[in-house]
Amino acid sequence: MTTAITLNPLHEAHDEATHVERKTRLQAIEAALDTSGLRPELSTLPVIPATSAQLLAVHEQRLIDTIHWTASQDDVWFGMDTYTTRHTWEAARMSAGAAIAAVDAVATGRAHNAFALSRPPGHHATPSQPMGFCFFNNIAVAARHAFMHHGIARLAIIDFDVHHGNGTQDCFYDDSTVLFCSSHASPLYPGTGSEHEVGLEDGYGTTLNIPLPYRTGDMGFSMLYDQVIMPAVRRYRPEMILVSAGYDAHWDDPLGPLSLSISGYTAITQRLVALANELCNGKIVMILEGGYSLPALSGGVLASLRVLLGQAPAPDPLGPADTAEPDLTTVIRRILDRHPIF
Ligand SMILES: [Zn+2]
């Protein structure tokens, strides 16, 4: 049983010191891997940049050309929040390449499971638009690659980032070959992801959004996975599970209003790995999205990696949130009653 990781050797060139999505995020994860002693247990795979053909399977040529153009500019901002440097073009293609390499390893059986530890993140990038710190939708590019090169016919993408994965939803909204399932705080950026967004045409019923009240934490997520997400994925029966793994639903995150603990991330990852073992011969690939508290981000990633490795959880270094959780019974009942997948 091998657990693989992929890194992005070019990520440090996409950096803005005053921005929350900066190079210290991945540096903190790599430092935590070293001090935890986990690094030698993991197989670190080589990564090459995503090709134009791989990006074009998801994105419009115009978007690819725009990101390429930023390589000739000192800095460009898309909206108020999404910066580029002269090296973002290379870093973003490598980040998509890291997701592809992780999927390749698991699809071919070279690794049992994998985690792409890369940035810039991807789940807000739509086919035509960079946004929310994202340029190329890494998980969507990796999913299309799995369909085209590994003969996979059905994938589940589970997105537990605190923000709605609007870009990923847009990529597969009318496509029945992907079950896209996002849990996210509401109201919050980017404002999409209502429970009424359930997919269109061929994809009707294969988009599952679960907007969550503020301060939802470990207890709420356990209920949600046991009563909604796991039953939905069982109904769908994917051949592989991809995870948009954002750690900004942690109580210490400066952007996210939810209250997960690191132990809560362990519990979520345990459920996803159990689902993959039950339905997909263990094939699960996690792909890093957000997470802006460095201790919560690095601690959460280590917790997920321990689960992928089949190890017992370590003590939670940050402990639980000190606020009470809202009751999710009504939210869950409503989705079970109304969503077409049920
Ligand atoms: Zn996020």
mmCIF file of C-alpha atoms and ligand atoms in Angstrom:
data_model
loop_
_atom_site.group_PDB
_atom_site.id
_atom_site.type_symbol
_atom_site.label_atom_id
_atom_site.label_comp_id
_atom_site.label_asym_id
_atom_site.label_seq_id
_atom_site.Cartn_x
_atom_site.Cartn_y
_atom_site.Cartn_z
ATOM 1 C CA MET A 1 0.000 0.000 0.000
ATOM 2 C CA THR A 2 1.660 3.195 -1.197
ATOM 3 C CA THR A 3 0.427 6.689 -0.528
ATOM 4 C CA ALA A 4 1.850 9.157 -3.034
ATOM 5 C CA ILE A 5 2.166 12.912 -2.861
ATOM 6 C CA THR A 6 2.859 15.417 -5.578
ATOM 7 C CA LEU A 7 4.320 18.868 -4.944
ATOM 8 C CA ASN A 8 4.678 21.922 -7.157
ATOM 9 C CA PRO A 9 8.365 22.825 -7.515
ATOM 10 C CA LEU A 10 7.419 26.186 -9.070
ATOM 11 C CA HIS A 11 4.829 27.382 -6.559
ATOM 12 C CA GLU A 12 7.127 29.870 -4.773
ATOM 13 C CA ALA A 13 7.281 32.036 -7.900
ATOM 14 C CA HIS A 14 3.532 32.665 -7.552
ATOM 15 C CA ASP A 15 3.608 34.726 -4.384
ATOM 16 C CA GLU A 16 2.325 37.995 -2.969
ATOM 17 C CA ALA A 17 3.496 38.527 0.604
ATOM 18 C CA THR A 18 0.442 40.515 1.712
ATOM 19 C CA HIS A 19 -2.071 37.983 0.285
ATOM 20 C CA VAL A 20 -3.505 35.026 2.224
ATOM 21 C CA GLU A 21 -2.862 32.658 -0.727
ATOM 22 C CA ARG A 22 0.941 32.899 -0.594
ATOM 23 C CA LYS A 23 3.952 30.603 -0.700
ATOM 24 C CA THR A 24 4.118 30.172 3.084
ATOM 25 C CA ARG A 25 1.062 27.873 2.845
ATOM 26 C CA LEU A 26 2.883 25.104 1.018
ATOM 27 C CA GLN A 27 6.113 25.819 2.875
ATOM 28 C CA ALA A 28 4.261 25.222 6.164
ATOM 29 C CA ILE A 29 2.923 21.897 4.861
ATOM 30 C CA GLU A 30 6.391 20.770 3.735
ATOM 31 C CA ALA A 31 7.923 21.772 7.076
ATOM 32 C CA ALA A 32 5.206 19.853 8.923
ATOM 33 C CA LEU A 33 5.842 16.785 6.732
ATOM 34 C CA ASP A 34 9.514 16.895 7.727
ATOM 35 C CA THR A 35 9.040 17.417 11.469
ATOM 36 C CA SER A 36 6.250 14.801 11.665
ATOM 37 C CA GLY A 37 8.460 12.070 10.239
ATOM 38 C CA LEU A 38 5.769 11.281 7.635
ATOM 39 C CA ARG A 39 7.835 12.247 4.594
ATOM 40 C CA PRO A 40 9.789 8.947 4.316
ATOM 41 C CA GLU A 41 6.510 6.992 4.420
ATOM 42 C CA LEU A 42 5.223 8.808 1.328
ATOM 43 C CA SER A 43 6.210 8.312 -2.285
ATOM 44 C CA THR A 44 6.898 11.726 -3.846
ATOM 45 C CA LEU A 45 6.049 11.611 -7.548
ATOM 46 C CA PRO A 46 7.623 13.689 -10.325
ATOM 47 C CA VAL A 47 5.368 16.382 -11.799
ATOM 48 C CA ILE A 48 5.313 18.014 -15.220
ATOM 49 C CA PRO A 49 3.164 20.979 -16.298
ATOM 50 C CA ALA A 50 -0.292 20.274 -17.710
ATOM 51 C CA THR A 51 -0.253 20.463 -21.500
ATOM 52 C CA SER A 52 -2.428 22.804 -23.565
ATOM 53 C CA ALA A 53 -4.535 19.823 -24.644
ATOM 54 C CA GLN A 54 -5.114 18.827 -21.006
ATOM 55 C CA LEU A 55 -6.136 22.384 -20.079
ATOM 56 C CA LEU A 56 -8.327 22.686 -23.184
ATOM 57 C CA ALA A 57 -10.350 19.677 -22.069
ATOM 58 C CA VAL A 58 -11.769 22.010 -19.390
ATOM 59 C CA HIS A 59 -10.941 25.624 -20.270
ATOM 60 C CA GLU A 60 -11.622 27.946 -23.174
ATOM 61 C CA GLN A 61 -8.597 28.878 -25.302
ATOM 62 C CA ARG A 62 -9.241 32.519 -24.386
ATOM 63 C CA LEU A 63 -8.681 31.822 -20.668
ATOM 64 C CA ILE A 64 -5.460 29.909 -21.367
ATOM 65 C CA ASP A 65 -4.229 32.770 -23.588
ATOM 66 C CA THR A 66 -5.060 35.324 -20.873
ATOM 67 C CA ILE A 67 -3.087 33.468 -18.195
ATOM 68 C CA HIS A 68 -0.211 33.040 -20.680
ATOM 69 C CA TRP A 69 -0.281 36.806 -21.346
ATOM 70 C CA THR A 70 0.219 37.543 -17.615
ATOM 71 C CA ALA A 71 3.735 36.077 -17.965
ATOM 72 C CA SER A 72 4.672 39.285 -19.823
ATOM 73 C CA GLN A 73 3.325 41.577 -17.061
ATOM 74 C CA ASP A 74 4.807 42.386 -13.636
ATOM 75 C CA ASP A 75 1.466 41.866 -11.994
ATOM 76 C CA VAL A 76 -2.164 41.585 -13.027
ATOM 77 C CA TRP A 77 -5.231 41.393 -10.803
ATOM 78 C CA PHE A 78 -8.395 39.548 -11.773
ATOM 79 C CA GLY A 79 -11.034 41.224 -9.629
ATOM 80 C CA MET A 80 -9.983 42.358 -6.166
ATOM 81 C CA ASP A 81 -8.526 39.067 -4.994
ATOM 82 C CA THR A 82 -6.652 37.128 -7.683
ATOM 83 C CA TYR A 83 -3.067 38.220 -8.401
ATOM 84 C CA THR A 84 -0.485 37.028 -10.883
ATOM 85 C CA THR A 85 3.289 37.361 -11.165
ATOM 86 C CA ARG A 86 5.451 36.787 -14.235
ATOM 87 C CA HIS A 87 5.666 33.141 -13.160
ATOM 88 C CA THR A 88 2.019 32.393 -12.345
ATOM 89 C CA TRP A 89 1.482 30.902 -15.807
ATOM 90 C CA GLU A 90 4.184 28.281 -15.158
ATOM 91 C CA ALA A 91 3.161 27.687 -11.541
ATOM 92 C CA ALA A 92 -0.517 27.261 -12.433
ATOM 93 C CA ARG A 93 0.199 24.769 -15.217
ATOM 94 C CA MET A 94 2.439 22.836 -12.808
ATOM 95 C CA SER A 95 -0.301 22.857 -10.179
ATOM 96 C CA ALA A 96 -2.719 21.249 -12.655
ATOM 97 C CA GLY A 97 0.108 18.850 -13.571
ATOM 98 C CA ALA A 98 0.444 17.862 -9.895
ATOM 99 C CA ALA A 99 -3.236 16.873 -9.818
ATOM 100 C CA ILE A 100 -2.838 14.894 -13.055
ATOM 101 C CA ALA A 101 0.257 13.068 -11.750
ATOM 102 C CA ALA A 102 -1.605 12.078 -8.581
ATOM 103 C CA VAL A 103 -4.535 10.715 -10.626
ATOM 104 C CA ASP A 104 -2.142 8.867 -12.967
ATOM 105 C CA ALA A 105 -0.451 7.121 -10.042
ATOM 106 C CA VAL A 106 -3.719 5.915 -8.520
ATOM 107 C CA ALA A 107 -5.422 5.035 -11.822
ATOM 108 C CA THR A 108 -2.471 2.853 -12.887
ATOM 109 C CA GLY A 109 -2.100 1.239 -9.460
ATOM 110 C CA ARG A 110 1.382 2.649 -8.845
ATOM 111 C CA ALA A 111 -0.074 4.190 -5.683
ATOM 112 C CA HIS A 112 -3.011 3.040 -3.595
ATOM 113 C CA ASN A 113 -4.080 6.634 -2.966
ATOM 114 C CA ALA A 114 -2.530 10.104 -3.352
ATOM 115 C CA PHE A 115 -2.584 13.738 -2.256
ATOM 116 C CA ALA A 116 -1.605 16.575 -4.635
ATOM 117 C CA LEU A 117 -0.046 19.177 -2.329
ATOM 118 C CA SER A 118 0.014 22.087 -4.693
ATOM 119 C CA ARG A 119 -0.920 25.700 -5.198
ATOM 120 C CA PRO A 120 -2.307 27.870 -6.753
ATOM 121 C CA PRO A 121 -5.634 26.187 -5.971
ATOM 122 C CA GLY A 122 -8.281 25.516 -8.625
ATOM 123 C CA HIS A 123 -11.906 24.983 -7.599
ATOM 124 C CA HIS A 124 -13.129 28.551 -8.276
ATOM 125 C CA ALA A 125 -11.683 28.681 -11.822
ATOM 126 C CA THR A 126 -14.505 28.274 -14.353
ATOM 127 C CA PRO A 127 -14.050 27.159 -17.968
ATOM 128 C CA SER A 128 -13.736 30.819 -18.981
ATOM 129 C CA GLN A 129 -12.697 32.785 -15.897
ATOM 130 C CA PRO A 130 -9.895 32.923 -13.301
ATOM 131 C CA MET A 131 -11.237 33.896 -9.866
ATOM 132 C CA GLY A 132 -10.926 33.300 -6.129
ATOM 133 C CA PHE A 133 -7.103 32.813 -6.205
ATOM 134 C CA CYS A 134 -7.562 30.133 -8.949
ATOM 135 C CA PHE A 135 -6.412 30.062 -12.606
ATOM 136 C CA PHE A 136 -6.892 26.526 -13.892
ATOM 137 C CA ASN A 137 -9.358 24.124 -12.284
ATOM 138 C CA ASN A 138 -6.837 21.493 -11.212
ATOM 139 C CA ILE A 139 -9.385 18.887 -10.106
ATOM 140 C CA ALA A 140 -11.507 19.275 -13.247
ATOM 141 C CA VAL A 141 -8.415 18.979 -15.462
ATOM 142 C CA ALA A 142 -7.382 15.831 -13.562
ATOM 143 C CA ALA A 143 -10.919 14.399 -13.858
ATOM 144 C CA ARG A 144 -11.038 14.942 -17.631
ATOM 145 C CA HIS A 145 -7.597 13.341 -17.870
ATOM 146 C CA ALA A 146 -8.889 10.305 -15.942
ATOM 147 C CA PHE A 147 -11.772 9.948 -18.421
ATOM 148 C CA MET A 148 -9.629 10.350 -21.530
ATOM 149 C CA HIS A 149 -6.521 8.377 -20.544
ATOM 150 C CA HIS A 150 -7.602 5.800 -17.982
ATOM 151 C CA GLY A 151 -10.968 4.682 -19.325
ATOM 152 C CA ILE A 152 -12.774 5.821 -16.218
ATOM 153 C CA ALA A 153 -16.495 6.432 -16.830
ATOM 154 C CA ARG A 154 -17.789 7.806 -13.500
ATOM 155 C CA LEU A 155 -16.104 9.990 -10.898
ATOM 156 C CA ALA A 156 -17.222 11.592 -7.666
ATOM 157 C CA ILE A 157 -15.693 14.944 -6.724
ATOM 158 C CA ILE A 158 -16.227 15.775 -3.056
ATOM 159 C CA ASP A 159 -15.398 19.382 -2.134
ATOM 160 C CA PHE A 160 -15.059 20.120 1.604
ATOM 161 C CA ASP A 161 -13.432 23.541 1.203
ATOM 162 C CA VAL A 162 -15.366 26.186 3.168
ATOM 163 C CA HIS A 163 -16.161 27.966 -0.123
ATOM 164 C CA HIS A 164 -18.464 26.622 -2.825
ATOM 165 C CA GLY A 165 -16.530 24.971 -5.670
ATOM 166 C CA ASN A 166 -18.344 27.064 -8.277
ATOM 167 C CA GLY A 167 -15.759 26.481 -11.004
ATOM 168 C CA THR A 168 -15.898 22.708 -10.670
ATOM 169 C CA GLN A 169 -19.697 22.844 -10.623
ATOM 170 C CA ASP A 170 -19.667 24.877 -13.861
ATOM 171 C CA CYS A 171 -17.355 22.339 -15.531
ATOM 172 C CA PHE A 172 -19.704 19.397 -14.894
ATOM 173 C CA TYR A 173 -23.162 20.944 -14.387
ATOM 174 C CA ASP A 174 -24.730 19.185 -17.409
ATOM 175 C CA ASP A 175 -22.490 16.116 -17.224
ATOM 176 C CA SER A 176 -23.682 12.862 -15.654
ATOM 177 C CA THR A 177 -20.166 11.360 -15.579
ATOM 178 C CA VAL A 178 -19.249 13.396 -12.476
ATOM 179 C CA LEU A 179 -21.091 13.529 -9.177
ATOM 180 C CA PHE A 180 -20.068 16.910 -7.757
ATOM 181 C CA CYS A 181 -20.787 17.323 -4.080
ATOM 182 C CA SER A 182 -19.861 20.523 -2.224
ATOM 183 C CA SER A 183 -20.368 21.394 1.446
ATOM 184 C CA HIS A 184 -19.704 25.058 2.169
ATOM 185 C CA ALA A 185 -20.562 27.896 4.516
ATOM 186 C CA SER A 186 -23.443 30.122 3.424
ATOM 187 C CA PRO A 187 -23.637 33.040 2.892
ATOM 188 C CA LEU A 188 -19.991 33.284 1.795
ATOM 189 C CA TYR A 189 -17.839 33.896 -1.291
ATOM 190 C CA PRO A 190 -18.549 33.217 -4.157
ATOM 191 C CA GLY A 191 -22.290 33.235 -3.323
ATOM 192 C CA THR A 192 -23.251 30.225 -5.457
ATOM 193 C CA GLY A 193 -24.012 26.659 -4.330
ATOM 194 C CA SER A 194 -27.618 26.787 -3.150
ATOM 195 C CA GLU A 195 -29.299 23.432 -2.562
ATOM 196 C CA HIS A 196 -31.520 24.176 -5.582
ATOM 197 C CA GLU A 197 -28.499 23.965 -7.908
ATOM 198 C CA VAL A 198 -28.759 20.239 -8.693
ATOM 199 C CA GLY A 199 -27.459 20.008 -12.283
ATOM 200 C CA LEU A 200 -29.021 20.351 -15.732
ATOM 201 C CA GLU A 201 -29.979 18.065 -18.635
ATOM 202 C CA ASP A 202 -27.774 14.940 -18.547
ATOM 203 C CA GLY A 203 -26.322 16.209 -15.283
ATOM 204 C CA TYR A 204 -29.664 16.644 -13.530
ATOM 205 C CA GLY A 205 -29.228 15.208 -10.035
ATOM 206 C CA THR A 206 -25.433 14.865 -10.180
ATOM 207 C CA THR A 207 -24.668 18.189 -8.492
ATOM 208 C CA LEU A 208 -25.257 18.101 -4.726
ATOM 209 C CA ASN A 209 -24.796 21.341 -2.796
ATOM 210 C CA ILE A 210 -24.986 21.523 0.970
ATOM 211 C CA PRO A 211 -24.847 25.135 2.214
ATOM 212 C CA LEU A 212 -24.058 25.176 5.928
ATOM 213 C CA PRO A 213 -24.866 27.617 8.720
ATOM 214 C CA TYR A 214 -21.937 29.388 10.378
ATOM 215 C CA ARG A 215 -20.126 27.485 13.152
ATOM 216 C CA THR A 216 -21.012 24.049 11.754
ATOM 217 C CA GLY A 217 -18.255 21.791 13.093
ATOM 218 C CA ASP A 218 -17.221 18.188 13.753
ATOM 219 C CA MET A 219 -20.646 16.989 14.872
ATOM 220 C CA GLY A 220 -22.478 18.560 11.926
ATOM 221 C CA PHE A 221 -19.985 17.253 9.369
ATOM 222 C CA SER A 222 -20.233 13.720 10.809
ATOM 223 C CA MET A 223 -24.027 13.821 10.461
ATOM 224 C CA LEU A 224 -23.732 15.264 6.976
ATOM 225 C CA TYR A 225 -21.317 12.595 5.756
ATOM 226 C CA ASP A 226 -23.218 9.720 7.375
ATOM 227 C CA GLN A 227 -26.705 10.816 6.317
ATOM 228 C CA VAL A 228 -26.199 12.681 3.012
ATOM 229 C CA ILE A 229 -22.796 12.503 1.352
ATOM 230 C CA MET A 230 -21.973 8.834 1.842
ATOM 231 C CA PRO A 231 -25.469 7.639 0.802
ATOM 232 C CA ALA A 232 -25.336 9.904 -2.286
ATOM 233 C CA VAL A 233 -21.941 8.576 -3.362
ATOM 234 C CA ARG A 234 -23.140 4.991 -2.801
ATOM 235 C CA ARG A 235 -26.107 5.643 -5.077
ATOM 236 C CA TYR A 236 -23.842 7.116 -7.739
ATOM 237 C CA ARG A 237 -21.211 4.322 -7.604
ATOM 238 C CA PRO A 238 -18.106 6.147 -8.898
ATOM 239 C CA GLU A 239 -14.988 4.337 -10.081
ATOM 240 C CA MET A 240 -12.707 6.829 -8.343
ATOM 241 C CA ILE A 241 -13.144 9.587 -5.751
ATOM 242 C CA LEU A 242 -11.414 12.951 -6.137
ATOM 243 C CA VAL A 243 -11.459 15.380 -3.225
ATOM 244 C CA SER A 244 -11.181 19.175 -3.317
ATOM 245 C CA ALA A 245 -9.435 19.315 0.045
ATOM 246 C CA GLY A 246 -9.687 22.801 1.530
ATOM 247 C CA TYR A 247 -8.753 23.292 5.170
ATOM 248 C CA ASP A 248 -10.432 26.691 5.548
ATOM 249 C CA ALA A 249 -13.476 25.175 7.302
ATOM 250 C CA HIS A 250 -11.254 24.927 10.412
ATOM 251 C CA TRP A 251 -12.264 27.131 13.377
ATOM 252 C CA ASP A 252 -8.890 28.941 13.285
ATOM 253 C CA ASP A 253 -9.155 29.935 9.607
ATOM 254 C CA PRO A 254 -9.184 33.716 9.037
ATOM 255 C CA LEU A 255 -11.575 33.482 6.038
ATOM 256 C CA GLY A 256 -13.926 30.664 7.012
ATOM 257 C CA PRO A 257 -16.839 30.928 9.516
ATOM 258 C CA LEU A 258 -17.115 27.165 10.196
ATOM 259 C CA SER A 259 -15.783 25.281 13.232
ATOM 260 C CA LEU A 260 -14.139 22.033 12.145
ATOM 261 C CA SER A 261 -11.175 20.806 14.180
ATOM 262 C CA ILE A 262 -8.203 18.822 12.897
ATOM 263 C CA SER A 263 -9.847 15.731 14.444
ATOM 264 C CA GLY A 264 -12.892 16.641 12.353
ATOM 265 C CA TYR A 265 -10.730 16.523 9.204
ATOM 266 C CA THR A 266 -9.502 13.099 10.296
ATOM 267 C CA ALA A 267 -13.113 11.925 10.638
ATOM 268 C CA ILE A 268 -14.050 13.261 7.173
ATOM 269 C CA THR A 269 -11.014 11.654 5.527
ATOM 270 C CA GLN A 270 -11.755 8.337 7.283
ATOM 271 C CA ARG A 271 -15.262 8.354 5.820
ATOM 272 C CA LEU A 272 -13.994 9.199 2.312
ATOM 273 C CA VAL A 273 -11.344 6.469 2.444
ATOM 274 C CA ALA A 274 -13.960 3.975 3.688
ATOM 275 C CA LEU A 275 -16.201 4.929 0.743
ATOM 276 C CA ALA A 276 -13.318 4.514 -1.703
ATOM 277 C CA ASN A 277 -12.535 1.093 -0.217
ATOM 278 C CA GLU A 278 -16.182 0.078 -0.467
ATOM 279 C CA LEU A 279 -16.862 1.380 -3.990
ATOM 280 C CA CYS A 280 -13.621 2.070 -5.886
ATOM 281 C CA ASN A 281 -11.006 -0.450 -4.800
ATOM 282 C CA GLY A 282 -9.537 2.266 -2.554
ATOM 283 C CA LYS A 283 -8.913 4.721 -5.411
ATOM 284 C CA ILE A 284 -9.015 8.196 -3.879
ATOM 285 C CA VAL A 285 -7.020 11.298 -4.799
ATOM 286 C CA MET A 286 -7.050 14.410 -2.632
ATOM 287 C CA ILE A 287 -6.151 17.749 -4.229
ATOM 288 C CA LEU A 288 -5.333 20.777 -2.086
ATOM 289 C CA GLU A 289 -7.585 23.830 -2.339
ATOM 290 C CA GLY A 290 -7.805 26.517 0.405
ATOM 291 C CA GLY A 291 -6.715 26.808 4.041
ATOM 292 C CA TYR A 292 -5.232 30.039 5.405
ATOM 293 C CA SER A 293 -4.419 29.360 9.058
ATOM 294 C CA LEU A 294 -0.971 27.804 8.654
ATOM 295 C CA PRO A 295 -1.238 25.575 11.782
ATOM 296 C CA ALA A 296 -4.737 24.407 10.812
ATOM 297 C CA LEU A 297 -3.723 23.887 7.173
ATOM 298 C CA SER A 298 -0.555 21.906 7.890
ATOM 299 C CA GLY A 299 -2.179 19.996 10.768
ATOM 300 C CA GLY A 300 -5.221 19.169 8.653
ATOM 301 C CA VAL A 301 -3.121 17.949 5.725
ATOM 302 C CA LEU A 302 -1.035 15.738 8.043
ATOM 303 C CA ALA A 303 -4.226 14.340 9.588
ATOM 304 C CA SER A 304 -5.581 13.442 6.134
ATOM 305 C CA LEU A 305 -2.255 11.901 5.080
ATOM 306 C CA ARG A 306 -2.222 9.693 8.195
ATOM 307 C CA VAL A 307 -5.636 8.368 7.208
ATOM 308 C CA LEU A 308 -4.496 7.753 3.601
ATOM 309 C CA LEU A 309 -1.479 5.873 5.014
ATOM 310 C CA GLY A 310 -3.738 3.751 7.221
ATOM 311 C CA GLN A 311 -2.190 5.131 10.426
ATOM 312 C CA ALA A 312 -3.922 5.900 13.708
ATOM 313 C CA PRO A 313 -4.711 9.612 14.187
ATOM 314 C CA ALA A 314 -2.287 11.792 16.152
ATOM 315 C CA PRO A 315 -3.586 14.075 18.955
ATOM 316 C CA ASP A 316 -5.204 17.281 17.606
ATOM 317 C CA PRO A 317 -2.593 20.010 18.214
ATOM 318 C CA LEU A 318 -5.184 22.829 18.104
ATOM 319 C CA GLY A 319 -8.107 21.132 19.845
ATOM 320 C CA PRO A 320 -11.826 21.656 19.251
ATOM 321 C CA ALA A 321 -13.701 24.909 18.615
ATOM 322 C CA ASP A 322 -15.010 26.571 21.755
ATOM 323 C CA THR A 323 -18.385 27.557 20.243
ATOM 324 C CA ALA A 324 -21.654 25.626 20.158
ATOM 325 C CA GLU A 325 -22.731 24.104 16.837
ATOM 326 C CA PRO A 326 -26.023 24.760 15.034
ATOM 327 C CA ASP A 327 -28.361 21.790 14.592
ATOM 328 C CA LEU A 328 -28.282 20.466 11.004
ATOM 329 C CA THR A 329 -31.335 18.219 11.288
ATOM 330 C CA THR A 330 -33.559 20.511 9.178
ATOM 331 C CA VAL A 331 -30.881 21.149 6.519
ATOM 332 C CA ILE A 332 -30.282 17.413 6.151
ATOM 333 C CA ARG A 333 -33.997 16.521 6.126
ATOM 334 C CA ARG A 334 -34.670 19.085 3.385
ATOM 335 C CA ILE A 335 -31.899 17.760 1.127
ATOM 336 C CA LEU A 336 -32.954 14.129 1.632
ATOM 337 C CA ASP A 337 -36.561 15.054 0.838
ATOM 338 C CA ARG A 338 -35.882 17.205 -2.221
ATOM 339 C CA HIS A 339 -32.628 16.302 -3.965
ATOM 340 C CA PRO A 340 -33.193 14.126 -7.082
ATOM 341 C CA ILE A 341 -30.344 11.736 -6.204
ATOM 342 C CA PHE A 342 -32.440 10.562 -3.248
HETATM 343 ZN ZN ZN B 1 -11.749 28.080 0.271
#
